[in-house]
Amino acid sequence: MNFSFDVIWHNLPYLLAAARWTLLISVAGMAISIVWGVFLCAARISKNRLLANVAALYISFFRGVPLLVQLLMAYYMLPYVGLDLPAIAAAILAVGLCSAAYTAEILRGALQAIPAGQTEAAHALGIPGFSLWKRILVPQAIRIGLPSLVNELILLVKVSSLASVVGIGELTRISQNITGQTYRPLEIYIAAAAIYFLINLVISGLGRLAEKRLQAG
Amino acid sequence: MADTTPKSNGAGEPIITVRNMGKSFDDFVALRDVTLDVNRSEVLCLIGPSGSGKSTLLRCLNFLEAYDAGEVRLDGELIGWQEGVSPRKARSSGTLRKQRQHIGMVFQQFNLWPHMTALENVAEALIQVKGMGKAAACEKAQAALAKVHLSDKAQSYPANLSGGQQQRVAIARAIAMEPRVMLFDEPTSALDPELVGEVLAVMKEMAAEGMTMVVVTHEMGFAAHVADRVAFLDAGRLVTCAPPADIFAREPDDARVRSFLQTYRERNVV
Amino acid sequence: MELDLFVRYGPALIRGFGVTILCWAAGSLGGLVLGFVIACLYRWSIAPVRWVIYAYVEVIRGTPFMIQLFILYYGGPYVGLVLSPVQAGILSFIVYGSPYFSEIFRSGFNAVPKGQVEAARCVGMAEATILRRIVLPQMLVPITPPLTNFFIILTKETAILSVVTVPELLYETQTMAAETFTYVEPFLVLSLFYWLMVIGTNWLGGRVEARVTRHLKRA
Ligand SMILES: Nc1ncnc2c1ncn2[C@@H]1O[C@H](COP(=O)(O)OP(=O)(O)OP(=O)(O)O)[C@@H](O)[C@H]1O
Ligand SMILES: [Mg+2]
C-alpha cells in the first residue's frame, strides 16, 4: 500500500473541525480543574482534619482510577442518579474533576516550595493573612507551578481522546469515522497524531512564553 | 627563569617525567610547556592561585584529561597516548586502565561510592579490576583501612562517616591498589577545619613510608613541613619548583610567588 | 448489590484481570528495557542519532496513547503488521512507555556525580563495570519515585486497551454491564479495583525506595 497524502488533504477540514472539540474539552476541563483544584488544595492543607482527609481521599481516588473508567461512570451513572447532562458536558466534567486532583497536588507542592521565611517576614511586618495569600503566596505558587500546570493542559489534550469512547465527535472519534468510510487508518490516524502534536507544541511554546513573562514581571 | 630541575635532596631518580606538556580547553590554554620530574619516594606539593591549572596538571598525569602537547611518562612509559604515533592516538582502554592502576588519586570531594560500605569501597576495585577473590579482597581492604586508622568503620556507609573519615577511606581505596604514585587534589579543602589534621596525619605517615606523592594543596603548613619540593603554578605555567625552605623561608625571587604567599601570611596560615 | 452477577461473571472477570496484568507487566517491562536502551544510545552516540531519539521522544509524548494504539492496530495490517489485540496492546504499551522511561533513565544518568565515575576510572575500572557497579546502583535512588509514578500511570492506561477489544478487566466489565443492563455496581467495583491496584503499586514503590536509599540513612 502506498501512503496517500490525498486522503489526508481531503479530510483535513473535518479533522480540524473536530480538533476544535478536542480543544474545548481540554480547555474547559482545565478551567474546572484549576478552580476546583484551588479548593481541593485549600481543603487538603486546611487545619480542619476532616476536610483535609476528605480532600486527600478525593485526590487519591481520582488519581487512582483510570480516566476512561471515570468517563464511563459519568456517562452511565449520572443519568442513573437523575442528572441528565449532554455527553459533552459529562465528559468535560469528568476530565475536570479528575484533573483537579492533580492540579491540587501541583499547587500544594508549589506552596511548599515557597520559603517559610517569607511568611514569617510578612507576619513580622504585620501583613494580614488574606493579603499574604493574595499578594505573596498565590502569585508565587502559580509561578512555581506554571510549568506543571502547562504540562497538565497538554495531558488533557491527550486524554480528551478518551471522550471518543462515549461518542463525542472530537478528533479521535472523527478520525475513527473517517477511517470507517475511507479504509485508510494509517493516513488518517497519523494526520490526527500530527494535529495533536502541533496543538501540544503550541501550548508548550505559549507556556514557555508565559513563564518568561512571569519571571520578568 | 624557572628552576625545574630536581634538587638532590635524598630522593630517588625520577618516576614521573613531564616534558613540555600542554593542555587547552578549546581556545583556552590551561597549561603550557610544563616540564617537571617527580622522584621516587618524593612528596611534591603543587601550589598556586585558583584557576592556575593545578587540578588540570594533576589530571593530566593519569590521563583523566588528555594533554595535547609534550609528554607524561611513568617509569619511562608514555601515559595515555600511543608511543611514537603521530598524530596522537589514545591507547586502548585496556592499556589505559592498566596504566591508571599504578596511579592512585584522591579527590577534594572524596567521591566515595555511597551505596557501598567503607570496606566495599576499598574492596571493589580489588575484585573488579585485580580479579581477587572476595575473601582475599576483603582482607586486603581491611589492611588498607587499618593503615588509615578506620578498621572500626569498615561496615559504615559513607553517609555515616565524617568528612575526614570519608577522605581517609578514599585514601585507603587508592592505596589498596598498591599504586606507584599517589595524586591528591586538595584533599582537605572540603573538610571542616577540625578534621583537616587527621587526613594530613595519614598523608604524613604515607610519606614516611616512602610513597611517592603529588599533592595539590592550600595547606602551606603541610607543604612547608612534609614536602620535599614545592612547585608553584601561575596561569598555566610552572613558575618555580624548589625545596620548601627556598620558597617559604626566604623571600622568593619571583614576584608572583611572593604576592601569593603574602596573602597566606596575612591570614596567618604559614 | 447483585452478588450473583459477580459470581456468574467471575471467571470472565478473573480472566480479564489476568489480561490486564499481562499487558501491564509485559508492556512496562518491555518499555523499561527499550527506554534504557534509548537512554544509553542517547548518551553514547553521535549527534544525528540523538536528533532521531529526541524527535521520537517528543512525538510519542506529544500524542495520545489511543491514537498510537490505533495506528498500530488498525494501520499495522496495511504495512504487513497484523497483530492480535493483545499483541497490539503490549507492543503499543512498549512504544508508548519507552520515551518516558528513557527520560527517567536520562535524568538518572545525569544525577550520578561525575566524580564518582572518575574515581572508578582512577582505580582502573572498565566502563561496563562502572555502569554496572557504580552508575546503575546509584541511579536507583533518584529514579525509583518517577518509575513508581510511571508504573502507576501504565496501570491505569491498560483500561484504554479495551477500546481495541483486548479482553482485559474493563472490557469484561463492560460486557457484563451491557449484557445485564447493570451499570452502577460493576463500575463502582471496577474503580475500587483499579484504585487498590494503584495504591498497591505505590506501596510497593515506597518499599523499593526505602530499600534503595537504605545506605543514605544516618545511623
Ligand atoms: N573541562 C574544562 N573545560 C574548560 N575549561 C576548563 C576545564 N577544566 C578546567 N578549565 C579551566 O582551566 C583553568 C585551570 O583550571 P584548574 O581546575 O586546573 O585550576 P586550579 O588551579 O585547580 O584551581 P582551583 O584552585 O580553583 O582548584 C581554569 O581557568 C578553568 O576554568
Ligand atoms: Mg583545582
XYZ file of C-alpha atoms and ligand atoms in Angstrom:
738
model
C 0.000 0.000 0.000
C 1.191 3.480 -0.732
C 0.785 6.277 1.706
C -1.729 8.721 0.252
C -1.488 12.376 1.178
C -4.629 12.966 -0.881
C -6.745 11.177 1.679
C -5.335 13.396 4.392
C -5.785 16.520 2.310
C -9.419 15.735 1.530
C -10.325 15.016 5.109
C -8.249 17.700 6.745
C -11.173 20.142 7.111
C -13.163 17.547 9.051
C -10.215 16.718 11.237
C -9.524 20.359 12.002
C -13.173 20.979 12.809
C -13.065 18.033 15.195
C -9.888 19.390 16.763
C -11.957 22.342 17.985
C -13.892 19.934 20.190
C -10.647 18.479 21.415
C -9.564 21.978 22.387
C -12.912 22.732 24.008
C -12.779 19.615 26.162
C -9.220 20.247 27.284
C -9.508 23.996 27.898
C -12.888 23.804 29.639
C -11.638 20.794 31.561
C -8.573 22.766 32.612
C -10.730 25.682 33.784
C -12.735 23.356 36.017
C -9.516 21.697 37.072
C -7.955 24.948 38.276
C -10.985 26.314 40.099
C -11.821 23.011 41.758
C -8.128 22.308 42.255
C -7.632 25.512 44.277
C -10.498 24.480 46.558
C -9.132 20.970 46.895
C -5.686 22.289 47.668
C -7.034 24.658 50.296
C -9.021 21.813 51.841
C -6.070 19.480 51.709
C -3.836 21.855 53.692
C -6.551 23.216 55.962
C -6.271 22.708 59.707
C -9.692 21.053 59.752
C -8.735 17.381 59.918
C -11.986 16.094 58.440
C -11.801 18.454 55.483
C -8.156 17.609 54.885
C -8.854 13.864 54.978
C -11.811 14.093 52.628
C -9.686 16.077 50.178
C -6.857 13.563 50.467
C -9.291 10.714 49.799
C -10.737 12.507 46.791
C -7.269 13.147 45.380
C -6.178 9.565 45.924
C -9.322 8.135 44.321
C -9.384 10.366 41.270
C -5.693 9.751 40.685
C -6.083 6.033 41.276
C -8.846 5.206 38.804
C -8.336 5.276 35.036
C -9.904 8.357 33.498
C -11.607 6.154 30.938
C -13.431 4.373 33.755
C -14.339 7.738 35.291
C -15.688 8.898 31.931
C -17.780 5.779 31.514
C -19.081 6.181 35.032
C -20.073 9.767 34.364
C -21.697 8.688 31.138
C -23.628 5.731 32.557
C -24.190 6.738 36.126
C -25.095 10.424 36.035
C -28.425 9.697 34.289
C -28.958 6.952 36.833
C -28.845 9.480 39.667
C -31.136 11.811 37.746
C -28.500 14.124 36.246
C -29.154 14.054 32.544
C -26.261 16.060 31.154
C -25.375 16.143 27.482
C -22.491 13.786 26.752
C -20.062 16.608 26.079
C -20.821 18.235 29.433
C -20.385 14.931 31.226
C -17.063 14.432 29.507
C -15.776 17.901 30.367
C -16.906 17.473 33.948
C -15.220 14.098 34.255
C -11.979 15.411 32.776
C -12.051 18.477 35.019
C -12.884 16.623 38.230
C -10.104 14.134 37.622
C -7.538 16.715 36.608
C -8.377 18.828 39.666
C -6.855 16.111 41.829
C -3.545 16.596 40.031
C -3.819 20.395 39.985
C -4.427 20.425 43.726
C -1.216 18.490 44.276
C 0.706 20.769 41.896
C -0.453 23.828 43.823
C 0.302 22.200 47.156
C 3.814 21.375 46.005
C 4.280 24.933 44.756
C 3.108 26.394 48.062
C 5.560 24.193 49.917
C 8.366 25.408 47.672
C 7.914 28.964 48.907
C 10.437 29.533 51.697
C 8.796 29.681 55.099
C 10.879 32.754 55.846
C 8.681 34.822 53.543
C 5.591 34.062 55.576
C 7.487 34.854 58.744
C 8.761 38.105 57.276
C 5.236 39.052 56.272
C 3.978 38.285 59.744
C 6.797 40.333 61.210
C 5.762 43.239 59.007
C 2.196 42.876 60.228
C 0.718 41.962 56.838
C -2.709 40.403 57.421
C -3.318 36.754 56.465
C -5.575 37.319 53.473
C -3.268 39.846 51.804
C -0.413 37.475 52.463
C -2.213 34.815 50.449
C -3.425 37.062 47.710
C -0.323 39.169 47.179
C 2.541 36.922 48.181
C 1.726 33.215 48.264
C -0.717 32.632 45.405
C 1.186 34.591 42.742
C 4.338 32.713 43.642
C 2.574 29.368 43.743
C 1.285 29.951 40.233
C 4.696 30.996 39.013
C 6.355 27.976 40.573
C 3.586 25.637 39.455
C 3.193 27.049 35.955
C 5.360 24.513 34.119
C 3.439 21.684 35.774
C 0.109 23.324 35.006
C 1.063 23.696 31.347
C 2.044 20.030 31.397
C -1.337 19.211 32.843
C -3.048 21.052 29.993
C -1.006 19.088 27.455
C -2.058 15.933 29.260
C -5.692 16.999 28.978
C -5.344 17.494 25.224
C -4.135 13.925 25.032
C -6.720 12.390 27.350
C -9.550 14.240 25.614
C -9.190 11.480 23.019
C -10.846 9.182 25.557
C -14.078 11.138 25.089
C -14.358 9.400 21.732
C -15.400 6.292 23.634
C -18.612 7.943 24.822
C -19.380 9.129 21.325
C -18.194 12.736 21.357
C -17.113 13.899 17.923
C -13.679 15.126 18.868
C -10.538 14.468 16.880
C -10.141 10.787 17.681
C -13.806 9.950 17.136
C -13.963 11.775 13.821
C -10.763 10.023 12.736
C -12.439 6.731 13.505
C -15.489 7.747 11.484
C -13.437 8.848 8.504
C -11.418 5.646 8.697
C -14.663 3.694 8.593
C -15.524 5.351 5.293
C -12.127 5.519 3.609
C -10.402 2.395 4.969
C -7.284 4.482 5.301
C -6.434 4.167 9.020
C -2.729 4.767 8.622
C -3.093 8.129 6.895
C -5.971 9.392 8.998
C -4.569 8.405 12.397
C -1.146 9.750 11.548
C -2.769 13.013 10.487
C -4.682 13.066 13.777
C -1.484 12.373 15.680
C 0.175 15.262 13.872
C -2.663 17.614 14.829
C -2.463 16.554 18.488
C 1.287 17.020 18.362
C 1.016 20.505 16.859
C -1.584 21.585 19.427
C 0.729 20.457 22.210
C 3.693 22.119 20.577
C 1.812 25.421 20.534
C 0.695 25.015 24.135
C 4.179 24.275 25.404
C 5.501 27.239 23.399
C 2.895 29.539 24.911
C 3.687 28.082 28.311
C 7.351 28.935 27.969
C 6.422 32.438 26.863
C 4.178 32.890 29.887
C 6.935 31.586 32.110
C 9.337 34.199 30.763
C 6.742 36.922 31.244
C 6.153 35.913 34.840
C 9.836 35.751 35.531
C 10.401 39.186 34.055
C 7.405 40.716 35.828
C 63.875 31.515 34.701
C 62.017 28.760 36.455
C 64.188 26.219 38.116
C 62.582 22.884 37.379
C 65.480 20.504 37.624
C 65.227 18.148 40.555
C 67.339 19.055 43.531
C 69.405 16.313 45.026
C 67.789 16.086 48.414
C 67.929 12.382 49.042
C 65.030 11.383 46.776
C 65.464 8.664 44.174
C 65.548 9.000 40.419
C 62.504 10.296 38.510
C 59.407 8.131 38.428
C 57.208 10.649 36.626
C 58.705 12.804 33.916
C 56.677 15.619 32.417
C 58.188 17.201 29.309
C 56.870 20.374 27.660
C 53.365 19.277 28.487
C 50.395 21.475 27.483
C 46.637 21.310 27.689
C 43.965 23.502 26.103
C 40.214 23.590 26.530
C 39.030 24.790 23.115
C 40.818 28.136 22.799
C 41.757 28.415 26.423
C 45.274 27.294 27.267
C 45.121 25.794 30.763
C 48.692 24.511 30.831
C 51.665 25.386 28.702
C 55.112 23.956 28.420
C 55.241 22.250 31.789
C 58.445 20.341 32.450
C 58.752 18.595 35.780
C 60.185 15.467 37.358
C 58.733 13.639 40.319
C 61.257 11.469 42.063
C 60.662 8.126 43.684
C 59.501 8.436 47.314
C 59.234 12.170 46.984
C 56.409 14.407 48.187
C 55.818 17.163 45.682
C 53.331 19.870 46.559
C 51.632 21.933 43.866
C 50.563 25.380 44.930
C 49.262 28.385 43.063
C 46.282 30.708 42.720
C 42.813 29.431 41.844
C 42.487 28.656 38.142
C 46.232 28.376 37.641
C 45.897 24.806 36.362
C 46.875 22.706 39.387
C 43.974 20.294 39.058
C 44.424 20.110 35.318
C 48.093 19.236 35.706
C 47.249 16.519 38.197
C 44.508 15.128 35.979
C 46.847 15.025 33.003
C 49.201 12.785 34.973
C 46.643 9.961 34.981
C 45.027 10.992 31.705
C 41.675 11.971 33.207
C 42.379 14.942 30.979
C 44.091 14.193 27.697
C 47.079 16.528 27.474
C 47.636 17.746 23.934
C 51.287 18.740 23.853
C 54.505 17.248 25.189
C 54.595 14.040 27.163
C 53.979 12.475 30.556
C 55.834 9.294 31.433
C 55.540 6.921 34.342
C 58.665 4.802 34.730
C 59.514 5.662 31.161
C 56.144 4.603 29.751
C 54.155 7.253 27.898
C 50.851 7.865 29.680
C 47.635 7.865 27.648
C 48.968 8.261 24.137
C 50.446 5.544 21.972
C 54.214 5.654 21.769
C 55.640 7.305 18.669
C 52.347 7.685 16.805
C 51.672 10.981 15.078
C 49.090 12.423 15.043
C 48.393 11.365 18.600
C 46.268 8.331 19.168
C 44.967 7.329 22.580
C 45.967 3.964 23.934
C 43.389 1.194 24.045
C 41.042 1.436 27.007
C 42.549 -1.748 28.396
C 46.071 -0.328 28.393
C 44.811 2.929 29.820
C 43.181 1.056 32.685
C 46.446 -0.805 33.362
C 48.330 2.487 33.488
C 45.790 4.064 35.797
C 46.066 1.209 38.271
C 49.592 2.402 39.016
C 48.422 5.922 39.776
C 46.177 6.404 42.781
C 44.062 9.529 43.050
C 42.296 11.267 45.908
C 39.754 13.994 45.222
C 38.643 17.087 47.040
C 35.073 15.743 47.206
C 36.149 12.236 48.304
C 33.939 10.632 45.637
C 33.250 7.567 47.703
C 30.553 5.350 46.248
C 27.631 5.996 48.588
C 25.889 2.670 48.039
C 28.876 0.714 49.331
C 30.265 0.398 52.836
C 33.768 1.653 53.565
C 35.072 -1.885 53.176
C 33.203 -2.439 49.916
C 34.515 0.859 48.577
C 38.056 -0.330 49.131
C 37.496 -3.940 48.040
C 35.512 -3.114 44.896
C 38.445 -2.435 42.599
C 40.436 -5.323 44.026
C 37.611 -7.629 42.965
C 36.551 -5.972 39.721
C 39.924 -4.825 38.460
C 42.537 -7.056 40.032
C 40.249 -10.074 39.903
C 40.883 -11.034 43.512
C 38.528 -13.357 45.336
C 36.076 -11.788 47.716
C 37.729 -13.047 50.889
C 41.226 -12.048 49.837
C 39.983 -8.649 48.672
C 38.232 -8.000 51.968
C 41.307 -8.988 53.907
C 43.434 -6.630 51.879
C 40.817 -3.893 52.184
C 40.807 -4.326 55.936
C 44.565 -3.878 55.970
C 44.246 -0.687 53.921
C 41.578 0.629 56.283
C 43.849 -0.170 59.214
C 46.526 1.976 57.597
C 44.182 4.972 57.693
C 43.038 4.033 61.230
C 39.477 3.166 60.249
C 39.288 -0.544 60.974
C 36.265 0.046 63.160
C 34.340 1.847 60.419
C 34.626 -0.913 57.809
C 30.900 -1.615 57.775
C 29.761 2.030 57.764
C 28.233 3.674 54.729
C 29.777 6.998 53.655
C 26.646 8.855 54.795
C 27.547 7.828 58.339
C 31.175 8.932 58.173
C 32.576 12.368 58.840
C 34.296 14.183 56.005
C 37.709 13.342 57.408
C 36.791 9.683 57.715
C 35.401 9.628 54.195
C 38.599 11.101 52.849
C 40.658 8.525 54.690
C 38.524 5.749 53.197
C 39.178 7.304 49.797
C 42.902 7.167 50.548
C 42.571 3.527 51.605
C 40.711 2.788 48.372
C 43.638 4.180 46.420
C 46.473 2.575 48.391
C 44.808 -0.858 48.353
C 45.640 -0.927 44.640
C 49.328 -0.550 45.539
C 49.952 2.344 43.170
C 53.421 3.579 42.353
C 52.387 7.183 42.873
C 49.520 8.916 44.599
C 47.865 12.111 43.386
C 45.938 14.311 45.804
C 43.738 17.169 44.599
C 43.137 19.469 47.553
C 42.344 16.534 49.832
C 41.469 18.715 52.814
C 39.735 21.685 51.192
C 36.220 20.304 51.652
C 36.794 19.462 55.302
C 35.798 21.274 58.455
C 38.957 22.750 59.991
C 38.980 20.353 62.930
C 39.031 17.367 60.541
C 41.957 18.507 58.413
C 44.553 17.215 60.849
C 43.551 13.547 60.747
C 43.816 13.438 56.950
C 47.150 15.246 56.864
C 48.453 12.899 59.556
C 47.627 9.876 57.397
C 49.310 11.507 54.423
C 52.371 12.222 56.531
C 52.564 8.563 57.513
C 52.344 7.544 53.886
C 55.150 9.930 53.032
C 57.266 8.485 55.817
C 56.730 5.009 54.382
C 58.184 6.188 51.100
C 55.067 6.664 48.958
C 55.593 8.975 46.008
C 53.009 11.728 46.307
C 51.929 14.700 44.243
C 49.714 16.933 46.350
C 47.743 19.974 45.248
C 47.121 21.841 48.444
C 46.350 25.115 50.109
C 47.763 23.773 53.391
C 51.011 25.734 53.410
C 51.971 24.161 56.707
C 51.867 20.722 55.145
C 53.788 21.947 52.108
C 56.423 23.549 54.313
C 56.948 20.592 56.628
C 56.214 17.464 54.616
C 57.016 18.306 51.007
C 60.432 17.571 49.559
C 59.776 20.142 46.878
C 57.110 22.691 46.174
C 56.050 23.636 42.662
C 54.314 26.933 42.042
C 51.909 27.276 39.134
C 50.563 30.507 37.734
C 48.341 30.973 34.692
C 49.154 27.527 33.360
C 52.918 27.865 33.721
C 55.243 26.238 36.161
C 56.904 29.258 37.734
C 59.244 27.526 40.121
C 59.935 24.200 41.726
C 62.204 24.165 44.757
C 62.580 22.779 48.273
C 60.091 24.379 50.656
C 62.861 26.120 52.537
C 63.687 28.107 49.420
C 60.080 29.022 48.826
C 58.798 29.705 52.324
C 61.791 30.695 54.425
C 63.362 33.487 52.466
C 61.785 35.922 50.076
C 61.207 34.055 46.779
C 62.744 35.628 43.708
C 59.560 35.594 41.720
C 57.085 38.402 42.352
C 54.087 36.180 41.675
C 55.171 33.641 44.303
C 55.853 36.487 46.753
C 52.420 38.017 46.394
C 50.712 34.630 46.534
C 52.459 33.752 49.769
C 51.840 37.229 51.115
C 48.076 36.620 51.141
C 48.665 33.468 53.158
C 50.941 35.194 55.627
C 48.338 37.866 56.143
C 45.884 35.149 57.045
C 48.455 33.669 59.430
C 48.367 30.323 57.743
C 52.062 29.736 57.330
C -25.869 -5.396 45.427
C -26.257 -8.125 42.883
C -23.781 -10.647 44.112
C -24.863 -13.497 41.870
C -23.935 -11.294 38.934
C -20.333 -11.225 40.033
C -20.434 -14.940 40.671
C -21.792 -15.612 37.193
C -19.260 -13.347 35.531
C -16.493 -14.191 37.967
C -14.407 -16.357 35.625
C -14.566 -13.773 32.837
C -13.598 -11.006 35.243
C -10.696 -13.006 36.593
C -9.526 -13.721 33.049
C -9.859 -10.025 32.330
C -7.772 -9.213 35.365
C -5.156 -11.680 34.128
C -5.040 -9.984 30.744
C -4.753 -6.567 32.397
C -1.807 -7.771 34.468
C -0.218 -9.480 31.458
C -0.424 -6.353 29.282
C 0.753 -4.177 32.126
C 3.696 -6.389 33.079
C 4.837 -7.206 29.548
C 4.271 -3.658 28.321
C 6.025 -1.915 31.175
C 8.901 -4.365 31.251
C 9.402 -4.015 27.504
C 9.074 -0.247 27.742
C 11.556 -0.191 30.593
C 14.137 -2.150 28.624
C 13.589 -0.189 25.407
C 13.703 3.050 27.386
C 17.001 2.037 28.931
C 18.459 1.191 25.535
C 17.278 4.540 24.187
C 18.804 6.400 27.125
C 22.106 4.592 26.605
C 22.045 5.311 22.873
C 21.337 8.932 23.621
C 24.243 9.082 25.995
C 26.850 7.290 23.965
C 26.162 8.055 20.341
C 26.650 10.675 17.661
C 24.547 13.775 17.103
C 22.266 12.502 14.263
C 21.197 9.515 16.365
C 20.445 11.909 19.194
C 18.203 14.009 16.975
C 16.254 10.952 15.906
C 15.838 9.903 19.522
C 14.834 13.413 20.527
C 12.158 13.503 17.811
C 10.892 10.051 18.786
C 10.604 11.033 22.431
C 8.819 14.296 21.657
C 6.373 12.787 19.160
C 5.369 9.860 21.341
C 4.981 12.109 24.369
C 3.040 14.686 22.377
C 0.330 12.355 21.055
C -2.455 10.375 22.768
C -1.862 6.740 23.584
C -5.155 5.830 21.964
C -4.062 7.226 18.601
C -0.784 5.337 18.839
C -2.737 2.190 19.572
C -4.990 2.793 16.562
C -2.072 3.438 14.238
C -0.501 0.164 15.300
C -3.632 -1.971 15.438
C -5.632 -0.612 12.522
C -2.806 0.802 10.433
C -0.391 -2.072 11.035
C -2.025 -4.519 8.594
C -1.522 -2.020 5.774
C 2.216 -2.273 6.225
C 2.194 -6.008 6.825
C 1.984 -5.908 10.609
C -1.057 -7.978 11.572
C -1.399 -8.205 15.327
C -3.913 -9.718 17.695
C -5.487 -7.198 20.061
C -3.355 -8.384 22.964
C -0.186 -8.258 20.860
C -1.061 -4.789 19.630
C -1.822 -3.747 23.201
C 1.508 -4.918 24.547
C 3.513 -3.556 21.633
C 1.847 -0.157 21.784
C 2.467 -0.111 25.524
C 6.148 -0.704 24.899
C 6.308 2.043 22.288
C 4.270 4.440 24.399
C 6.211 3.838 27.595
C 9.745 3.792 26.223
C 10.284 7.556 25.838
C 9.012 8.243 29.348
C 11.277 5.536 30.703
C 14.209 6.805 28.660
C 13.738 10.307 30.071
C 13.718 8.885 33.581
C 16.916 6.981 32.904
C 18.482 10.010 31.262
C 17.882 12.145 34.313
C 19.159 9.252 36.401
C 22.422 9.175 34.479
C 22.803 12.893 34.943
C 22.136 12.640 38.660
C 25.206 10.496 39.313
C 28.073 12.869 40.158
C 30.853 12.858 37.592
C 33.435 12.454 40.329
C 32.073 9.012 41.214
C 32.776 7.806 37.699
C 36.187 9.456 37.676
C 37.081 7.760 40.933
C 36.183 4.440 39.333
C 38.296 5.213 36.268
C 41.204 6.118 38.518
C 41.313 2.636 40.012
C 41.268 1.186 36.502
C 37.653 0.031 36.280
C 36.294 -0.783 32.819
C 33.427 1.353 31.517
C 30.982 -1.569 31.528
C 31.913 -2.351 35.123
C 31.474 1.295 36.067
C 27.989 1.262 34.567
C 27.039 -1.967 36.317
C 28.646 -1.427 39.713
C 28.711 2.340 40.213
C 26.267 4.207 37.979
C 23.247 1.891 37.896
C 23.041 1.168 41.634
C 23.280 4.872 42.367
C 20.746 5.841 39.745
C 18.182 3.737 41.587
C 17.874 6.399 44.253
C 16.687 9.290 42.066
C 14.751 7.157 39.565
C 12.680 4.994 41.884
C 9.992 7.622 42.639
C 9.412 8.605 38.991
C 9.497 4.954 37.947
C 6.843 4.100 40.517
C 4.825 7.025 39.300
C 5.009 5.901 35.711
C 4.205 2.286 36.532
C 1.055 3.649 38.165
C 0.201 5.640 35.068
C 0.634 2.500 32.980
C -1.594 0.518 35.346
C -4.393 2.917 34.565
C -3.545 3.155 30.881
C -4.336 -0.569 30.480
C -8.027 0.351 30.557
C -7.628 2.003 27.152
C -6.759 -1.351 25.598
C -10.431 -2.282 25.922
C -11.136 0.034 23.017
C -9.424 -2.333 20.587
C -11.232 -5.297 22.182
C -8.360 -6.519 24.316
C -10.315 -8.736 26.750
C -8.958 -7.037 29.854
C -10.728 -6.026 33.012
C -12.626 -3.001 31.734
C -13.643 -4.842 28.573
C -15.058 -7.750 30.545
C -16.810 -5.395 32.925
C -18.398 -3.522 30.059
C -19.527 -6.797 28.503
C -21.105 -7.799 31.758
C -22.740 -4.403 32.194
C -24.160 -4.413 28.684
C -25.457 -7.963 28.897
C -27.188 -7.458 32.212
C -28.103 -3.767 31.983
C -26.475 -3.067 35.326
C -24.032 -0.236 35.283
C -23.632 1.202 38.738
C -22.300 -1.725 40.758
C -19.902 -3.118 38.166
C -18.275 0.236 37.570
C -18.048 1.074 41.245
C -16.387 -2.236 41.964
C -14.133 -1.831 38.951
C -12.955 1.594 40.025
C -12.297 0.333 43.528
C -10.264 -2.414 41.972
C -8.078 -0.057 39.978
C -7.721 2.180 42.991
C -6.442 -0.717 45.066
C -4.064 -1.711 42.295
C -2.649 1.812 42.184
C -2.356 2.054 45.951
C -0.624 -1.337 45.949
C 1.854 -0.260 43.289
C 2.506 2.934 45.199
C 3.132 0.987 48.392
C 5.486 -1.356 46.592
C 7.348 1.625 45.135
C 7.710 3.038 48.641
C 9.204 -0.228 49.845
C 11.649 -0.324 46.961
C 12.590 3.278 47.633
C 13.250 2.529 51.289
C 15.403 -0.382 50.199
C 17.499 1.516 47.666
C 18.036 4.523 49.922
C 18.990 2.405 52.930
C 22.655 3.310 52.666
C 21.831 7.022 52.855
C 20.135 6.720 56.242
C 22.154 8.235 59.025
C 22.599 5.731 61.779
N 36.777 20.940 31.459
C 37.170 22.224 31.311
N 36.689 22.955 30.292
C 37.058 24.245 30.137
N 37.909 24.877 30.948
C 38.414 24.195 31.992
C 38.069 22.845 32.219
N 38.710 22.423 33.334
C 39.442 23.482 33.754
N 39.267 24.546 32.956
C 39.917 25.854 33.097
O 41.286 25.648 33.217
C 41.831 26.535 34.177
C 42.595 25.757 35.190
O 41.675 25.008 35.949
P 42.112 24.119 37.188
O 40.879 23.447 37.697
O 43.230 23.250 36.785
O 42.598 25.207 38.226
P 43.106 25.006 39.704
O 44.454 25.582 39.770
O 42.921 23.605 40.115
O 42.117 25.937 40.500
P 41.449 25.732 41.934
O 42.456 26.137 42.959
O 40.293 26.666 41.916
O 41.044 24.296 42.036
C 40.687 27.319 34.775
O 40.681 28.592 34.185
C 39.474 26.538 34.373
O 38.401 27.396 34.133
Mg 41.570 22.561 41.445
